[in-house]
PDB file of C-alpha atoms in Angstrom:
ATOM      1  CA  MET A   1      13.080 -81.386   7.663  1.00 54.00           C
ATOM      2  CA  ARG A   2      12.864 -85.524   7.981  1.00 54.00           C
ATOM      3  CA  THR A   3       9.386 -87.362   8.412  1.00 56.00           C
ATOM      4  CA  ASP A   4       9.429 -90.622   9.777  1.00 59.00           C
ATOM      5  CA  HIS A   5       9.063 -91.597   6.491  1.00 78.00           C
ATOM      6  CA  GLU A   6      12.315 -91.105   4.939  1.00 83.00           C
ATOM      7  CA  GLU A   7      15.687 -92.848   5.350  1.00 86.00           C
ATOM      8  CA  LEU A   8      19.510 -92.048   4.919  1.00 88.00           C
ATOM      9  CA  CYS A   9      20.544 -93.811   1.579  1.00 88.00           C
ATOM     10  CA  GLY A  10      23.261 -95.657   2.719  1.00 81.00           C
ATOM     11  CA  SER A  11      26.651 -96.216   0.969  1.00 82.00           C
ATOM     12  CA  SER A  12      24.535 -97.722  -2.385  1.00 80.00           C
ATOM     13  CA  TYR A  13      23.897 -93.875  -3.314  1.00 81.00           C
ATOM     14  CA  GLY A  14      27.483 -93.061  -1.777  1.00 79.00           C
ATOM     15  CA  ASN A  15      27.592 -89.523  -4.081  1.00 87.00           C
ATOM     16  CA  PHE A  16      24.796 -89.059  -5.471  1.00 91.00           C
ATOM     17  CA  CYS A  17      23.848 -85.797  -3.301  1.00 93.00           C
ATOM     18  CA  LEU A  18      26.498 -83.432  -4.577  1.00 93.00           C
ATOM     19  CA  ASN A  19      27.949 -79.834  -2.580  1.00 93.00           C
ATOM     20  CA  GLY A  20      27.342 -81.296   1.230  1.00 91.00           C
ATOM     21  CA  GLY A  21      23.170 -82.303  -0.114  1.00 92.00           C
ATOM     22  CA  THR A  22      21.919 -85.386   2.081  1.00 92.00           C
ATOM     23  CA  CYS A  23      20.704 -88.089   0.507  1.00 92.00           C
ATOM     24  CA  TYR A  24      16.977 -90.251   1.676  1.00 91.00           C
ATOM     25  CA  THR A  25      14.594 -92.867   0.484  1.00 89.00           C
ATOM     26  CA  LEU A  26      11.601 -93.032   0.661  1.00 86.00           C
ATOM     27  CA  PRO A  27       9.938 -96.447   0.569  1.00 84.00           C
ATOM     28  CA  THR A  28       7.371 -95.790  -1.691  1.00 86.00           C
ATOM     29  CA  ALA A  29       9.653 -93.540  -4.348  1.00 83.00           C
ATOM     30  CA  SER A  30      11.370 -95.586  -7.186  1.00 84.00           C
ATOM     31  CA  SER A  31      14.539 -92.608  -6.816  1.00 87.00           C
ATOM     32  CA  PRO A  32      16.319 -91.083  -3.897  1.00 90.00           C
ATOM     33  CA  PHE A  33      15.934 -87.036  -3.357  1.00 90.00           C
ATOM     34  CA  CYS A  34      18.512 -84.589  -2.297  1.00 92.00           C
ATOM     35  CA  ARG A  35      18.451 -82.296   0.982  1.00 93.00           C
ATOM     36  CA  CYS A  36      20.954 -79.522  -0.228  1.00 93.00           C
ATOM     37  CA  THR A  37      22.895 -77.282   2.139  1.00 91.00           C
ATOM     38  CA  GLU A  38      22.083 -73.430   1.641  1.00 88.00           C
ATOM     39  CA  ASN A  39      23.099 -71.674  -1.188  1.00 89.00           C
ATOM     40  CA  TYR A  40      22.738 -74.992  -3.467  1.00 93.00           C
ATOM     41  CA  THR A  41      19.386 -77.013  -5.170  1.00 92.00           C
ATOM     42  CA  GLY A  42      17.683 -78.955  -7.644  1.00 91.00           C
ATOM     43  CA  PRO A  43      17.325 -83.016  -7.329  1.00 91.00           C
ATOM     44  CA  ARG A  44      20.766 -83.340  -6.998  1.00 92.00           C
ATOM     45  CA  CYS A  45      21.730 -79.876  -5.196  1.00 94.00           C
ATOM     46  CA  ALA A  46      24.005 -79.597  -8.830  1.00 93.00           C
ATOM     47  CA  GLU A  47      22.558 -75.747  -8.842  1.00 92.00           C
ATOM     48  CA  ILE A  48      23.521 -73.101  -6.666  1.00 90.00           C
ATOM     49  CA  PHE A  49      21.045 -70.676  -5.029  1.00 82.00           C
ATOM     50  CA  LEU A  50      21.628 -66.962  -5.794  1.00 78.00           C
ATOM     51  CA  PRO A  51      19.013 -65.415  -3.467  1.00 68.00           C
ATOM     52  CA  SER A  52      17.774 -62.302  -5.526  1.00 65.00           C
ATOM     53  CA  ILE A  53      17.484 -58.625  -4.007  1.00 55.00           C
ATOM     54  CA  LYS A  54      14.418 -58.785  -3.047  1.00 57.00           C
ATOM     55  CA  ASN A  55      15.059 -61.626  -0.527  1.00 58.00           C
ATOM     56  CA  HIS A  56      17.281 -59.222   1.684  1.00 60.00           C
ATOM     57  CA  PRO A  57      14.970 -56.235   3.818  1.00 64.00           C
ATOM     58  CA  GLY A  58      17.842 -54.392   3.860  1.00 67.00           C
ATOM     59  CA  GLY A  59      18.016 -54.888  -0.385  1.00 68.00           C
ATOM     60  CA  GLU A  60      14.838 -52.927  -0.624  1.00 72.00           C
ATOM     61  CA  LEU A  61      16.073 -50.007   0.897  1.00 76.00           C
ATOM     62  CA  PHE A  62      19.137 -49.810  -0.200  1.00 79.00           C
ATOM     63  CA  ALA A  63      17.334 -49.432  -3.896  1.00 81.00           C
ATOM     64  CA  ALA A  64      14.932 -47.058  -2.589  1.00 83.00           C
ATOM     65  CA  LEU A  65      17.831 -44.600  -1.017  1.00 86.00           C
ATOM     66  CA  LEU A  66      20.240 -45.318  -4.237  1.00 89.00           C
ATOM     67  CA  ALA A  67      17.109 -43.836  -6.198  1.00 90.00           C
ATOM     68  CA  SER A  68      16.175 -41.337  -3.838  1.00 92.00           C
ATOM     69  CA  VAL A  69      19.913 -39.136  -4.109  1.00 93.00           C
ATOM     70  CA  VAL A  70      20.006 -39.437  -8.021  1.00 94.00           C
ATOM     71  CA  VAL A  71      16.700 -38.026  -8.082  1.00 94.00           C
ATOM     72  CA  LEU A  72      17.503 -35.884  -5.669  1.00 94.00           C
ATOM     73  CA  SER A  73      21.058 -34.876  -6.753  1.00 94.00           C
ATOM     74  CA  VAL A  74      20.064 -34.413 -10.722  1.00 93.00           C
ATOM     75  CA  LEU A  75      17.165 -31.630  -8.759  1.00 93.00           C
ATOM     76  CA  VAL A  76      20.134 -29.627  -7.901  1.00 91.00           C
ATOM     77  CA  ALA A  77      21.631 -30.012 -10.392  1.00 90.00           C
ATOM     78  CA  GLY A  78      19.030 -28.639 -12.279  1.00 88.00           C
ATOM     79  CA  ALA A  79      17.786 -26.083 -10.518  1.00 86.00           C
ATOM     80  CA  PHE A  80      21.212 -24.565  -9.923  1.00 85.00           C
ATOM     81  CA  PHE A  81      21.373 -24.332 -14.184  1.00 84.00           C
ATOM     82  CA  PHE A  82      17.705 -23.096 -14.333  1.00 82.00           C
ATOM     83  CA  LEU A  83      18.972 -20.398 -11.777  1.00 82.00           C
ATOM     84  CA  CYS A  84      22.526 -18.899 -13.571  1.00 81.00           C
ATOM     85  CA  ARG A  85      19.788 -19.158 -16.550  1.00 76.00           C
ATOM     86  CA  LYS A  86      17.151 -16.872 -15.851  1.00 69.00           C
ATOM     87  CA  GLY A  87      19.820 -14.548 -14.087  1.00 65.00           C
ATOM     88  CA  GLN A  88      18.646 -15.416 -10.794  1.00 56.00           C
ATOM     89  CA  ILE A  89      22.329 -16.093  -9.683  1.00 55.00           C
ATOM     90  CA  PRO A  90      23.361 -12.566  -9.819  1.00 57.00           C
ATOM     91  CA  ARG A  91      25.948 -12.784 -12.515  1.00 54.00           C
ATOM     92  CA  THR A  92      29.332  -9.620 -12.376  1.00 56.00           C
ATOM     93  CA  THR A  93      29.444  -7.090 -15.272  1.00 57.00           C
ATOM     94  CA  SER A  94      31.400  -7.937 -18.138  1.00 57.00           C
ATOM     95  CA  ILE A  95      34.636  -6.153 -19.146  1.00 58.00           C
ATOM     96  CA  GLU A  96      35.753  -5.615 -22.070  1.00 56.00           C
ATOM     97  CA  HIS A  97      39.553  -5.770 -22.803  1.00 54.00           C
ATOM     98  CA  GLY A  98      40.518  -5.876 -26.830  1.00 57.00           C
ATOM     99  CA  ASP A  99      38.185  -8.117 -28.987  1.00 59.00           C
ATOM    100  CA  THR A 100      38.475 -10.556 -25.472  1.00 58.00           C
ATOM    101  CA  LEU A 101      34.878 -10.172 -22.760  1.00 56.00           C
ATOM    102  CA  ILE A 102      36.111 -11.120 -19.264  1.00 57.00           C
ATOM    103  CA  GLU A 103      33.107 -11.826 -16.610  1.00 56.00           C
ATOM    104  CA  ALA A 104      35.248  -9.663 -13.524  1.00 55.00           C
ATOM    105  CA  ASN A 105      34.759 -12.027  -9.711  1.00 52.00           C
ATOM    106  CA  SER A 106      33.898 -15.412 -11.006  1.00 48.00           C
ATOM    107  CA  SER A 107      32.640 -16.310  -6.720  1.00 52.00           C
ATOM    108  CA  ASN A 108      29.361 -18.041  -8.205  1.00 54.00           C
ATOM    109  CA  GLY A 109      29.971 -20.608 -10.137  1.00 55.00           C
ATOM    110  CA  CYS A 110      27.913 -18.881 -12.914  1.00 59.00           C
ATOM    111  CA  ASN A 111      30.240 -17.088 -14.622  1.00 55.00           C
ATOM    112  CA  LYS A 112      32.685 -18.007 -16.958  1.00 54.00           C
ATOM    113  CA  ILE A 113      35.286 -15.396 -19.316  1.00 50.00           C
ATOM    114  CA  THR A 114      34.064 -15.751 -22.553  1.00 52.00           C
ATOM    115  CA  GLU A 115      36.341 -15.004 -25.855  1.00 52.00           C
TER     116      GLU A 115
END
């Protein structure tokens, strides 16, 4: 945003501002200053401006959604493990064949073959 007191630098400061910045002077200032384009910052527009995730309205929503999915996954896995360990999900009977113990009917995910 240009004010009434600033003037374009002219040819004497042709390459003063970098990365597409516009050079201005003020009658009361001894050195020029730059107005940078959208992705640059700094006194001469030499630094790349990287917006943080907080500057984007969807960034906080995405982070909250991701955290919720992770917590929900951990809770579901913990509940499944707890129910299998406590016997709330019915296990099938074991059949003994020699030295090998085989659990029949492995349909619920808690059953496994043990030797």
